[in-house]
Structures are given as C-alpha cells and as structure tokens.
Short mmCIF file of C-alpha atoms and ligand atoms in Angstrom, two decimals:
data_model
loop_
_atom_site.label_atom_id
_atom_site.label_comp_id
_atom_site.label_asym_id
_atom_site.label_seq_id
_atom_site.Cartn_x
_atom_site.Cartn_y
_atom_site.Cartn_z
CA UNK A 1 16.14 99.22 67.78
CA UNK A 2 15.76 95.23 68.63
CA UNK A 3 18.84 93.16 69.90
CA UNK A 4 18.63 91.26 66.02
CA UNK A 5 20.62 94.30 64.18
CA UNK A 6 24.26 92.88 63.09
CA UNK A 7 27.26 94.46 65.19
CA UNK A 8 28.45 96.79 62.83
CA UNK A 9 24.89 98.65 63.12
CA UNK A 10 24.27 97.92 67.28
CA UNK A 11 28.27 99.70 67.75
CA UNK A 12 27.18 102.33 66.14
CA UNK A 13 23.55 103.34 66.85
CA UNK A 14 23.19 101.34 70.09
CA UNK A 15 21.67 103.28 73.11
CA UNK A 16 21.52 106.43 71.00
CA UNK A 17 18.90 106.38 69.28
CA UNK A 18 16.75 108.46 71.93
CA UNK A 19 15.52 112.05 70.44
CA UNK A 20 18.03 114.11 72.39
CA UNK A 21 17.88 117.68 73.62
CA UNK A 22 17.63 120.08 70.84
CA UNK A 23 17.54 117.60 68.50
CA UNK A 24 21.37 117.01 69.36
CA UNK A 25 22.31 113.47 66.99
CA UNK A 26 25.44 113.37 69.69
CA UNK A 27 24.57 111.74 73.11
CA UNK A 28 24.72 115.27 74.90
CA UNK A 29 27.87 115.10 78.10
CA UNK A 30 25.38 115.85 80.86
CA UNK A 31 27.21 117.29 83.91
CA UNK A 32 24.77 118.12 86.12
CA UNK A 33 25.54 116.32 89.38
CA UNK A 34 21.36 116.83 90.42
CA UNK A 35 18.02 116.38 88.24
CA UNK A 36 15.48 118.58 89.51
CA UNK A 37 11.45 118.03 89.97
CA UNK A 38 8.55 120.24 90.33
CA UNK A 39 6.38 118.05 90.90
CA UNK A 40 6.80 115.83 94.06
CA UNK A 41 4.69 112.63 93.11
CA UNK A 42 7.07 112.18 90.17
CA UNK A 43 10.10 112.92 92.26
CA UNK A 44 8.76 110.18 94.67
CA UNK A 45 7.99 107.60 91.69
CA UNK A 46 11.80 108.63 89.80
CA UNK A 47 13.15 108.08 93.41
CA UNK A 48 11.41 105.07 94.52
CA UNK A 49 12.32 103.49 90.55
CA UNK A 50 9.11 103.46 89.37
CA UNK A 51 9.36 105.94 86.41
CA UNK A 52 12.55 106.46 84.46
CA UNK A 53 14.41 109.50 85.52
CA UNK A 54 17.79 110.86 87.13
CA UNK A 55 17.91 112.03 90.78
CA UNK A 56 21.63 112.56 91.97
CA UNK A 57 24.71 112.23 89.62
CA UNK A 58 26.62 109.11 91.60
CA UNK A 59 23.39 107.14 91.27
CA UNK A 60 22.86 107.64 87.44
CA UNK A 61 23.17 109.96 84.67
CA UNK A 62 21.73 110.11 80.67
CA UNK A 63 25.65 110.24 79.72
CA UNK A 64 26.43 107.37 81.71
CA UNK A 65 23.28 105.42 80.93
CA UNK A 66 23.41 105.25 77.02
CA UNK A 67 26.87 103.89 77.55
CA UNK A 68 25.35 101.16 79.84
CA UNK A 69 22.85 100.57 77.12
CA UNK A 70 25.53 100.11 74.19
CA UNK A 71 27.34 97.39 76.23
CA UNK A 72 24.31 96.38 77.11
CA UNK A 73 22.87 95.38 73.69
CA UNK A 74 26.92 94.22 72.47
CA UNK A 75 26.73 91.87 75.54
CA UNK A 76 22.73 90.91 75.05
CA UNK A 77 22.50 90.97 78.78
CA UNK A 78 19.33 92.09 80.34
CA UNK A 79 20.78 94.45 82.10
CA UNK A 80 24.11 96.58 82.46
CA UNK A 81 26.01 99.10 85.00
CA UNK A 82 29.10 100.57 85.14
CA UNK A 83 31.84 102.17 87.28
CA UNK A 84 34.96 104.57 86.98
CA UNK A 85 37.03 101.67 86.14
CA UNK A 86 37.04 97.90 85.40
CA UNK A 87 39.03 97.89 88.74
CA UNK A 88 35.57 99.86 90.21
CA UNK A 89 33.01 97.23 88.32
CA UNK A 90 35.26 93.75 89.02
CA UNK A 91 35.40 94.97 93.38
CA UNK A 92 31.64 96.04 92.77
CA UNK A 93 30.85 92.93 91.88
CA UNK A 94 32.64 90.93 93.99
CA UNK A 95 31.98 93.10 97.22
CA UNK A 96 28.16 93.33 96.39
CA UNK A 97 27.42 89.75 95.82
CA UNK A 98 29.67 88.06 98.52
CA UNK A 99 28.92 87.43 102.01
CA UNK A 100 31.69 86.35 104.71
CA UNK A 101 31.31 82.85 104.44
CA UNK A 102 31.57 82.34 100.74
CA UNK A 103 33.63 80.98 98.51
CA UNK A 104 35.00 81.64 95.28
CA UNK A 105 36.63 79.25 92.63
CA UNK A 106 38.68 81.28 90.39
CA UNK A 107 42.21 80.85 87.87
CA UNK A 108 46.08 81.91 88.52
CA UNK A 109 45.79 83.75 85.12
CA UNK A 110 43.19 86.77 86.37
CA UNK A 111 43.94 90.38 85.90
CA UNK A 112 46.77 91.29 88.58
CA UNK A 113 44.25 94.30 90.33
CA UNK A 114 41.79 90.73 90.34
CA UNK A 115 43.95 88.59 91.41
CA UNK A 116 45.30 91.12 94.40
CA UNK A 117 41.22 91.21 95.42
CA UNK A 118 41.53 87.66 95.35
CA UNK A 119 44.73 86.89 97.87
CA UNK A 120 45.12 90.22 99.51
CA UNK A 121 41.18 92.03 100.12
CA UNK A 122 38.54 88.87 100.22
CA UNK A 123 39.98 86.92 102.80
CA UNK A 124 40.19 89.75 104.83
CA UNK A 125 36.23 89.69 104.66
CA UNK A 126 36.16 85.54 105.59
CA UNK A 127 35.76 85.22 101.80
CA UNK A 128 37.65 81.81 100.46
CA UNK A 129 39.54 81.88 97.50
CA UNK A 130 40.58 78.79 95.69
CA UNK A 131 42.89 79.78 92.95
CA UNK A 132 43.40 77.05 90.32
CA UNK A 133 45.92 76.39 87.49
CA UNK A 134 44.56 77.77 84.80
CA UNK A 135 45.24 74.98 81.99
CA UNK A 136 43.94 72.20 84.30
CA UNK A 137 40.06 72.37 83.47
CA UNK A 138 39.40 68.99 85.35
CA UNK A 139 40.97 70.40 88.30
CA UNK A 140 39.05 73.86 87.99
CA UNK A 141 35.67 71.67 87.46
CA UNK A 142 36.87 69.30 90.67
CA UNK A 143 36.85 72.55 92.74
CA UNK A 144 33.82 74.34 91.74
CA UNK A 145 32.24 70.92 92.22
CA UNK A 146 32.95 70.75 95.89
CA UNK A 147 30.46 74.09 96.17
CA UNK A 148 31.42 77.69 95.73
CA UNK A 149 29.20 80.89 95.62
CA UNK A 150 30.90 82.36 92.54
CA UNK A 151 32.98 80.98 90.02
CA UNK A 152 35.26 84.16 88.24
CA UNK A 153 36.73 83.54 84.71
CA UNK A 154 38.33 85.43 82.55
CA UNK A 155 39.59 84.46 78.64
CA UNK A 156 41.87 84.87 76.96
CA UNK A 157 43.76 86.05 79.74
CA UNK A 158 46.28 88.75 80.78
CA UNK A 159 49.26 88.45 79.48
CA UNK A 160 50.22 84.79 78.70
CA UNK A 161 47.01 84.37 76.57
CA UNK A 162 45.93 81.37 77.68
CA UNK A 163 41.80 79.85 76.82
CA UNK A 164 39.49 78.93 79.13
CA UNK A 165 36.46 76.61 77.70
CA UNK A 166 33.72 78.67 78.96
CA UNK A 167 30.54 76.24 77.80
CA UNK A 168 32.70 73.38 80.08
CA UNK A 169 33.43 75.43 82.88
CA UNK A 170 29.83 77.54 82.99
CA UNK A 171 28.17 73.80 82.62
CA UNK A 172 29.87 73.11 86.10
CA UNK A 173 29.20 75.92 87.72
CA UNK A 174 25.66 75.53 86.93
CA UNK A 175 25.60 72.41 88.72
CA UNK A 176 27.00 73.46 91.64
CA UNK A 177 24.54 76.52 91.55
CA UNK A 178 27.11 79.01 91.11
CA UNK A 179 26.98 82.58 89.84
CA UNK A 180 29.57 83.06 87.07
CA UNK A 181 31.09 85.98 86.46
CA UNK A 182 33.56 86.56 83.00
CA UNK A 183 36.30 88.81 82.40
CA UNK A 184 35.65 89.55 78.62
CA UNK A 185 37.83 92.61 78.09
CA UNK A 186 40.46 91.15 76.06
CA UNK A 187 38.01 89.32 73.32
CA UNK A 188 35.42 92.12 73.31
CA UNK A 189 31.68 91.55 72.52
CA UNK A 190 33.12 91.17 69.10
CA UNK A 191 34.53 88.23 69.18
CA UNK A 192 32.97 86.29 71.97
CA UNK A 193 29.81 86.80 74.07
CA UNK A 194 29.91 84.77 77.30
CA UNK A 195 26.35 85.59 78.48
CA UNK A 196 24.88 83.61 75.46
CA UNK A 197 27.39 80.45 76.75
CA UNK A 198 25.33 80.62 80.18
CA UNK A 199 26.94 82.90 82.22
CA UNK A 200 25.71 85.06 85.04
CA UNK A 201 27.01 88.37 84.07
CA UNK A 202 29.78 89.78 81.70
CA UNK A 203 32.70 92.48 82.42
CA UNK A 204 34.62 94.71 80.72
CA UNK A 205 37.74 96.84 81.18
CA UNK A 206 36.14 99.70 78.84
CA UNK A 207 39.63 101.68 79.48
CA UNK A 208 40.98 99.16 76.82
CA UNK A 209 39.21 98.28 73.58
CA UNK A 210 35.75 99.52 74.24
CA UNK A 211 36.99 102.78 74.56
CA UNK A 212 39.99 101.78 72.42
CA UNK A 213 41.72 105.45 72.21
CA UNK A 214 43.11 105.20 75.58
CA UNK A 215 42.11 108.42 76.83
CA UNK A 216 39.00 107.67 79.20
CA UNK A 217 39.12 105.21 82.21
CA UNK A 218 35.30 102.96 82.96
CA UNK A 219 34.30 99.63 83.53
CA UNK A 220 30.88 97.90 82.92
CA UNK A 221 29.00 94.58 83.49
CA UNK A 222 26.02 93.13 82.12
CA UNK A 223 23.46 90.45 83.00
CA UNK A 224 20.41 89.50 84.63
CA UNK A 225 18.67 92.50 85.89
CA UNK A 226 18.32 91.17 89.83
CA UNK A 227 22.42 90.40 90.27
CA UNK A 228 22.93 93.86 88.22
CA UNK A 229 20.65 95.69 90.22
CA UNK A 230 22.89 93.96 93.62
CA UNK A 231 25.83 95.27 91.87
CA UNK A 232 24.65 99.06 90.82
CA UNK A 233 23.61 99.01 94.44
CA UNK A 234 26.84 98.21 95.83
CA UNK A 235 28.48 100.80 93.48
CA UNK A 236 26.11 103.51 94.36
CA UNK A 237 27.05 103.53 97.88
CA UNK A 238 30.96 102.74 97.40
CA UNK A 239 30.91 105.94 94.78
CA UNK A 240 32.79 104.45 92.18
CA UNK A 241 30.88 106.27 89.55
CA UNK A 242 31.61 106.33 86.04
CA UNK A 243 32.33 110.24 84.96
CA UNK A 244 29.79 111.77 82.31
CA UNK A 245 32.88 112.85 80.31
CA UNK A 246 34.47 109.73 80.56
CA UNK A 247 31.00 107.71 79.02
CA UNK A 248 31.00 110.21 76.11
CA UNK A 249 34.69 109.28 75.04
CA UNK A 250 33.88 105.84 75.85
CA UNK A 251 30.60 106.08 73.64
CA UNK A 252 32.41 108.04 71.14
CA UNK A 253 35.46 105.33 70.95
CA UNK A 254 32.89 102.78 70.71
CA UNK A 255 31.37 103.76 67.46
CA UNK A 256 34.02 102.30 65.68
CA UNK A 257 34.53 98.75 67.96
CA UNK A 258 33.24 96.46 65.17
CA UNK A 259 35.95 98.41 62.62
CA UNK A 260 38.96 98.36 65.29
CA UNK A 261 38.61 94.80 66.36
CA UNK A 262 38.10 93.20 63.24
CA UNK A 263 41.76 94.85 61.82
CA UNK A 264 43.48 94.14 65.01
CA UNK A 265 41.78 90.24 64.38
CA UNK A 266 43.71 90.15 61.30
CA UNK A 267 46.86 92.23 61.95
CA UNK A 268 47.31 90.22 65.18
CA UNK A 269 47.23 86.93 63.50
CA UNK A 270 49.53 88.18 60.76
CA UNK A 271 51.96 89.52 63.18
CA UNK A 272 51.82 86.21 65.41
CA UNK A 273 52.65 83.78 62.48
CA UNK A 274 55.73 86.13 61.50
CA UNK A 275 57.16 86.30 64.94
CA UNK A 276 56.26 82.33 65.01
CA UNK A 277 58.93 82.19 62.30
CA UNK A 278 61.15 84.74 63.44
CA UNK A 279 65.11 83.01 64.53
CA UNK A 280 65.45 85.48 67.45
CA UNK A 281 62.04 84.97 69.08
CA UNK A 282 61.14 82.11 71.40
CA UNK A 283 57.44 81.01 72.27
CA UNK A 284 54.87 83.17 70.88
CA UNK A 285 51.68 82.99 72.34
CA UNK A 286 48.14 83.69 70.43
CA UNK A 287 45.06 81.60 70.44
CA UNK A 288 44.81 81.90 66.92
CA UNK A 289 48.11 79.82 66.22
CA UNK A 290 47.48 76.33 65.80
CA UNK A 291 49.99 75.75 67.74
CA UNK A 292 47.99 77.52 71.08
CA UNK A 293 47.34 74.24 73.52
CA UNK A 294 43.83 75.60 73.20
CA UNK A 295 43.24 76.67 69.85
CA UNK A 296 40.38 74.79 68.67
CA UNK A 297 38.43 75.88 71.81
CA UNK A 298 39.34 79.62 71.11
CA UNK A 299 37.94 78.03 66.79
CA UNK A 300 34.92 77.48 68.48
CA UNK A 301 33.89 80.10 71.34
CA UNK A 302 35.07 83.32 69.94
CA UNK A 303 34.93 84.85 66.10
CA UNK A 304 38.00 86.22 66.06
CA UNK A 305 41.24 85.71 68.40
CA UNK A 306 41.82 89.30 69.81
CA UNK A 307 44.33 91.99 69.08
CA UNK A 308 45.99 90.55 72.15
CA UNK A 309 49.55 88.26 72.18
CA UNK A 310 52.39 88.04 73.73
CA UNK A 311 55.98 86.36 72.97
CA UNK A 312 59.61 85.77 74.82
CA UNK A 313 62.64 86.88 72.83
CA UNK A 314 64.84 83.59 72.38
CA UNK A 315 67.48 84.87 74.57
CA UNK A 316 65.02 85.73 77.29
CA UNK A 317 66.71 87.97 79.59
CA UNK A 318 65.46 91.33 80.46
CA UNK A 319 68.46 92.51 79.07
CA UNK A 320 66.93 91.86 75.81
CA UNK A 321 63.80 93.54 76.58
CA UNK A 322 65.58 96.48 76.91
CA UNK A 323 66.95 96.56 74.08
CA UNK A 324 64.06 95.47 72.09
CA UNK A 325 61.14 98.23 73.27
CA UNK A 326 62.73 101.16 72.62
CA UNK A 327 64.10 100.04 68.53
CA UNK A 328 59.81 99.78 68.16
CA UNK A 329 58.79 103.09 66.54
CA UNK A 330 55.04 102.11 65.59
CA UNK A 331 54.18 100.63 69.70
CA UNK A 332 54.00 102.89 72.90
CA UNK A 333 55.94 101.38 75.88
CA UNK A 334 53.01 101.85 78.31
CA UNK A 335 50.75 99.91 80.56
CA UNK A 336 47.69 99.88 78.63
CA UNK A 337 45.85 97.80 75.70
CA UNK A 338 43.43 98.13 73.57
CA UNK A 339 44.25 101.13 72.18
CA UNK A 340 44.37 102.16 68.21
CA UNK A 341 47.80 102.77 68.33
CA UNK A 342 49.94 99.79 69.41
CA UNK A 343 50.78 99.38 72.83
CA UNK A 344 53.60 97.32 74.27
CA UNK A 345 55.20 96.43 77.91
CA UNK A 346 56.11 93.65 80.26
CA UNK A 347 53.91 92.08 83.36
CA UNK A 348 56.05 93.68 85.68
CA UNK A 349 55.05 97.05 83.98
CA UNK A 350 51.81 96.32 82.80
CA UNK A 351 49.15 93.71 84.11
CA UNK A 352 51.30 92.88 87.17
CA UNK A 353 52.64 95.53 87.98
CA UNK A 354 50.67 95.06 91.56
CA UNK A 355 51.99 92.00 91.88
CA UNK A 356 55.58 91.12 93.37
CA UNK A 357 58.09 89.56 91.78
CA UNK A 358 57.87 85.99 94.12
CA UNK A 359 53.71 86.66 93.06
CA UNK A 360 54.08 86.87 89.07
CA UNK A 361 56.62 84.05 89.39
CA UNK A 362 54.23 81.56 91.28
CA UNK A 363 51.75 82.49 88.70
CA UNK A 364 54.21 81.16 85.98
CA UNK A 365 54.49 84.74 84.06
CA UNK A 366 58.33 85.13 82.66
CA UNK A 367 59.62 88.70 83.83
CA UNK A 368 60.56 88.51 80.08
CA UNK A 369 57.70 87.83 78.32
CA UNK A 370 56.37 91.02 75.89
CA UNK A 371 52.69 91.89 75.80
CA UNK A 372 52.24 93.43 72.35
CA UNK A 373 48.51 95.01 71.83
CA UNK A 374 48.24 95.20 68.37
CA UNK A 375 46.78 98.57 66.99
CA UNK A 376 45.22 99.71 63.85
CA UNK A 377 48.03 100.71 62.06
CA UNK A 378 49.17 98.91 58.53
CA UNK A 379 50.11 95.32 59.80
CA UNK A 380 52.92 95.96 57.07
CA UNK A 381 54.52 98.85 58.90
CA UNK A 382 53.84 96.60 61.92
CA UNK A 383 55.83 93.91 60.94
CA UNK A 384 58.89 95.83 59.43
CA UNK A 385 58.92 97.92 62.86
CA UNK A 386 59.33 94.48 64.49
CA UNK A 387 61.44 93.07 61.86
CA UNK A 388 64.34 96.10 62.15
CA UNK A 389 63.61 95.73 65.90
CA UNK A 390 64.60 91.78 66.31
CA UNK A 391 67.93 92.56 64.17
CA UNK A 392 70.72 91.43 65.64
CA UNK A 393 68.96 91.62 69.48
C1 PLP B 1 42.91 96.61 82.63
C2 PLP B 1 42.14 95.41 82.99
C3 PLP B 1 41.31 95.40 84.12
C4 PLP B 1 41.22 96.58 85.05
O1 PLP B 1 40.67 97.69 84.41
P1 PLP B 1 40.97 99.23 84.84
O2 PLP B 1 40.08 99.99 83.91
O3 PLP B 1 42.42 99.46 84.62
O4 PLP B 1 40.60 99.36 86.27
C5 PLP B 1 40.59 94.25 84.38
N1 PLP B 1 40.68 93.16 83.60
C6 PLP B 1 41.47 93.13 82.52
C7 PLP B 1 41.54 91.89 81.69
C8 PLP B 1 42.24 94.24 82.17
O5 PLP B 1 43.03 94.21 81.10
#
C-alpha cells in the first residue's frame, strides 16, 4: 500500500497488510524473545542487516515492527522505531544523538519527564540546555541562531496548551544546521504532521492517543532513516524495548485513530466554547478558541485542534479543585490522556508530577489549572457532567 491512501484507510490497514502466519488477518503477538536459522549465510546476512529478518527480541520483533510501520506511514517519515515508553524514545533520542559538548535549544512548556532530562540528566553529560519562554518565538529563533546541535519542540504543549509555529521555528533551525526533533503526541498524525513542515524526526507518546485505550505503555519516532537508525541503536543497547504485547494493543487501539480524534476534535471545541462562557470558570485554554494568542497558527499547521485543553476555575484555589474532580462522573481523575474515556487531573498530578512545586511555578503552570482530555463519549453528556459539576463551586 503507497503513502497516497487517505488516513482513515493508512490507520487502519497500515503495516498490516503482510500475508501473516496461517493466513492470520490479525498482526499475530509474537513472543519469542529469539528467531532461529538453519542456515548460517542467512543468519550472517539477517545479522549483519542485509536481508530482512529478526535475530534477538530487544533488537526487533514482527509485533513490534508493524507498529513501527503504522506510525511510520501516519508520520510519512522514512523511517520509524520505538521504545517501551515515550519517556524510553524522547531519552533515546536525546542520549543517542548528543555528544558532551552540545547544545540544545529547547521551550519551558516540554513534557515534565522532558523537561527533567533537560535540567536534571543532560548537563550531567556536559550537554547545554537553553530553555526558552515558550510564547517568545523571536527569542527562541535568537537562541537557536547563536548555534545549537538540536533544537526540541513540542506543540501544543502539556498542559497550558500553548502553539509553537513549527514552519518559523524549523526554518531557523535549518539555518543554523540543527536537527529538530517534535513532540507530536498531543495533535497526533491526525491533525498535524511536523515531518512534512521540515523537521528531522517526529515523536510520539503512543501510551496516549495512539494507543488511545490507556491500557498499553510505548513510544515511537520517525524520520530519516540515518538519525533513526542512531536512535534504534542507542535503544538497542539501553534495552528500552517496546513489549510485543504492548505493540498489539497499541496496533489494535490504533485502528480506530482517524475515528477517535476526529470526535474528540469536535467534542473538545464544543466543550471549550461552553466553559468559555461558563460564570464560574476563569481562562480556558484551547487553540481552537479564537481567543488562543496563537490561534491562527494552530488554523494553519494542524487540521484539527486536539482533544487536549485545559481551564482555571474562577476562584482558583485548589480548594476548588477539590471540589470540582470528584462531582465529574463521565472523566477519570488520573494521570493520563488520550484515552476514549475522558481523563482529567492537575500538573502537580499529571504532566508535572516530576517536577517540584518552585519548578512548575518558574515554568508559569497554576497548581490550579485542570487538564481535561476529552474522550469519546456524547459531548452532550460531557457538557451536562461539567455543567452539574461547576454548580455552585
Ligand atoms: C506522556 C507524555 C510523554 C511521556 O510518555 P510516557 O509514555 O508516559 O513515557 C511525553 N510527551 C508528552 C507530550 C506526553 O504527554
């Protein structure tokens, strides 16, 4: 199947469309850890990578490779590997291309397991950091202009929603000969793909929406097949190997991506223009609002604006919070996203929950603010749940 086949189809069909054992129509869990040869020359050739094969289970597996491939064709990299986590693929990446010495340009605004890589684990290595404000593109462009190695973005981001322009910032980094790397787990290949904006290579979290039934950990990356190939190198040595069983789910969950993000698209925005207009909430925060500093960038780079938002109660006090979560009947209080049921929780739960308190609060994220993932349930029932829930808070 070419790369030209609309979404819908490549979710669905992508990477499995190999005759499998038996005639199996399922991608088959393979859980042998070792692939065995009788004839040495092909072992050699398999081993050496000159002839597809499988020769030890934390290298690759069949599982684990047509969940690669699925990415792979989302993304239209050239390439793709994964890892047990997005955790596993982000310090993959990061520990396999940089050298002590190097420098990386990155936002405030990353992931909070990122963002402890980037103060607490790099410069432990002689690897600079330079971590800018993530609304100030002229100041993120002055400091990949003065030379960096890697330049590491991630949009929208996690949990204050904020945009990055990706075609400005990759332009930059181009000129200062930088590899860029891009966080893409909260838009999803459905709604934005960052490789065909000039990137280097493209991440996911697959724990959240690519999986999307939160039962299955993984993380993947795609790109050009030399920096991949640096990465699945790294990765086969640190051992952070994606599990057979966990690619199957992860396969399995992605079947229906195309369905699940387009609903949580439209849910999302419904829900963000009624808490927009709700009394007893404050500032609501979704790309998809005109009233998002950065909407008609978000208009213009991605397709749809995410199942992803987050809002302050008006009275924002923890207190609040408290009494808010647990009136929700329709969300899970959890640290997770993504998910087909809706998921909700605060940074110091949720995407910072590594981080102190002094750390979320020099990254400008209110203690108070609620992440709300947005599920596939009836946006009606949605709204109601949050409508009884904001009574009298
Ligand atoms: C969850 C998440 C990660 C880390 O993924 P794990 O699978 O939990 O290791 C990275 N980036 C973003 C944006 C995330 O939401």
């Amino acid at each position: 199947m070419n790369d030209l086949i609309h979404t819908g189809t490549q979710t669905v069909w992508g990477g499995e469309e190999k005759p499998w054992m038996q005639g199996a129509t399922q991608v088959p869990v393979v859980h042998s850890v070792s692939f065995g040869y009788q004839d040495m020359d092909e072992w050699m050739q398999v081993a050496k990578g000159e002839k597809s094969g499988h020769i030890y289970g934390r290298n690759t597996n069949p599982t684990v490779q047509a969940f690669e491939e699925k990415v792979r064709r989302l993304e239209k990299g050239e390439a793709a590997t994964s890892a047990a986590t997005g955790m596993g693929i982000i310090s993959s990446a990061l520990f396999g291309l940089l050298s002590a010495g190097d420098r990386v340009v990155s936002i405030k605004d990353t992931y909070g397991g990122t963002s402890k890589l980037f103060f607490e684990f790099l410069p432990r290595f002689n690897v600079d950091v330079t971590l800018c404000d993530t609304t100030d593109h002229a100041a993120i462009e002055t400091e990949i202009a003065k030379g960096c190695k890697l330049v590491y973005l991630e949009t929208p981001t996690n949990p204050t929603i904020k945009i990055l322009d990706l075609e400005r910032l990759i332009t930059a980094a181009k000129k200062a000969g930088s590899i860029v790397v891009v966080d893409n787990t909260f838009a999803t290949p459905i709604n934005q793909n960052p490789l065909q904006l000039g990137a280097d290579l493209v991440l996911h979290s697959a724990t959240k929406f690519l999986g999307g039934h939160a039962d299955a950990l993984g993380g993947v990356i795609c790109g050009s097949r030399d920096l991949v190939k640096t990465i699945y190198h790294f990765r086969e040595i640190n051992g952070a190997t994606l599990h057979p069983m966990a690619a199957y789910l992860l396969l399995r969950g992605m079947k229906t991506l195309h369905l699940r993000v387009t609903r949580q698209n439209d849910s999302a925005l419904e829900i963000a223009r009624f808490l927009s207009d709700h009394p007893a909430v404050g500032r609501v925060h979704y790309p998809g609002l005109a009233a998002h500093d950065n909407h008609e960038i978000a208009r213009q780079q991605m397709r749809g604006f995410g199942g992803m938002l987050s809002f302050e109660l008006r009275e924002n006090s923890l207190e609040g919070v408290k009494r808010f979560l647990p009136r929700l009947r329709f969300a899970h209080a959890a640290a997770n996203l993504g998910a087909v049921e809706t998921i909700v929780g605060i940074p110091a739960t949720t995407s910072h929950v590594e981080c102190t308190a002094q750390e979320r609060a020099a990254m400008g994220i209110p203690e108070g603010l609620i992440r709300y993932s947005t599920g596939i349930e009836d946006p009606r029932d949605l709204i109601s749940d949050l409508e009884q829930a904001l009574a009298d808070i």
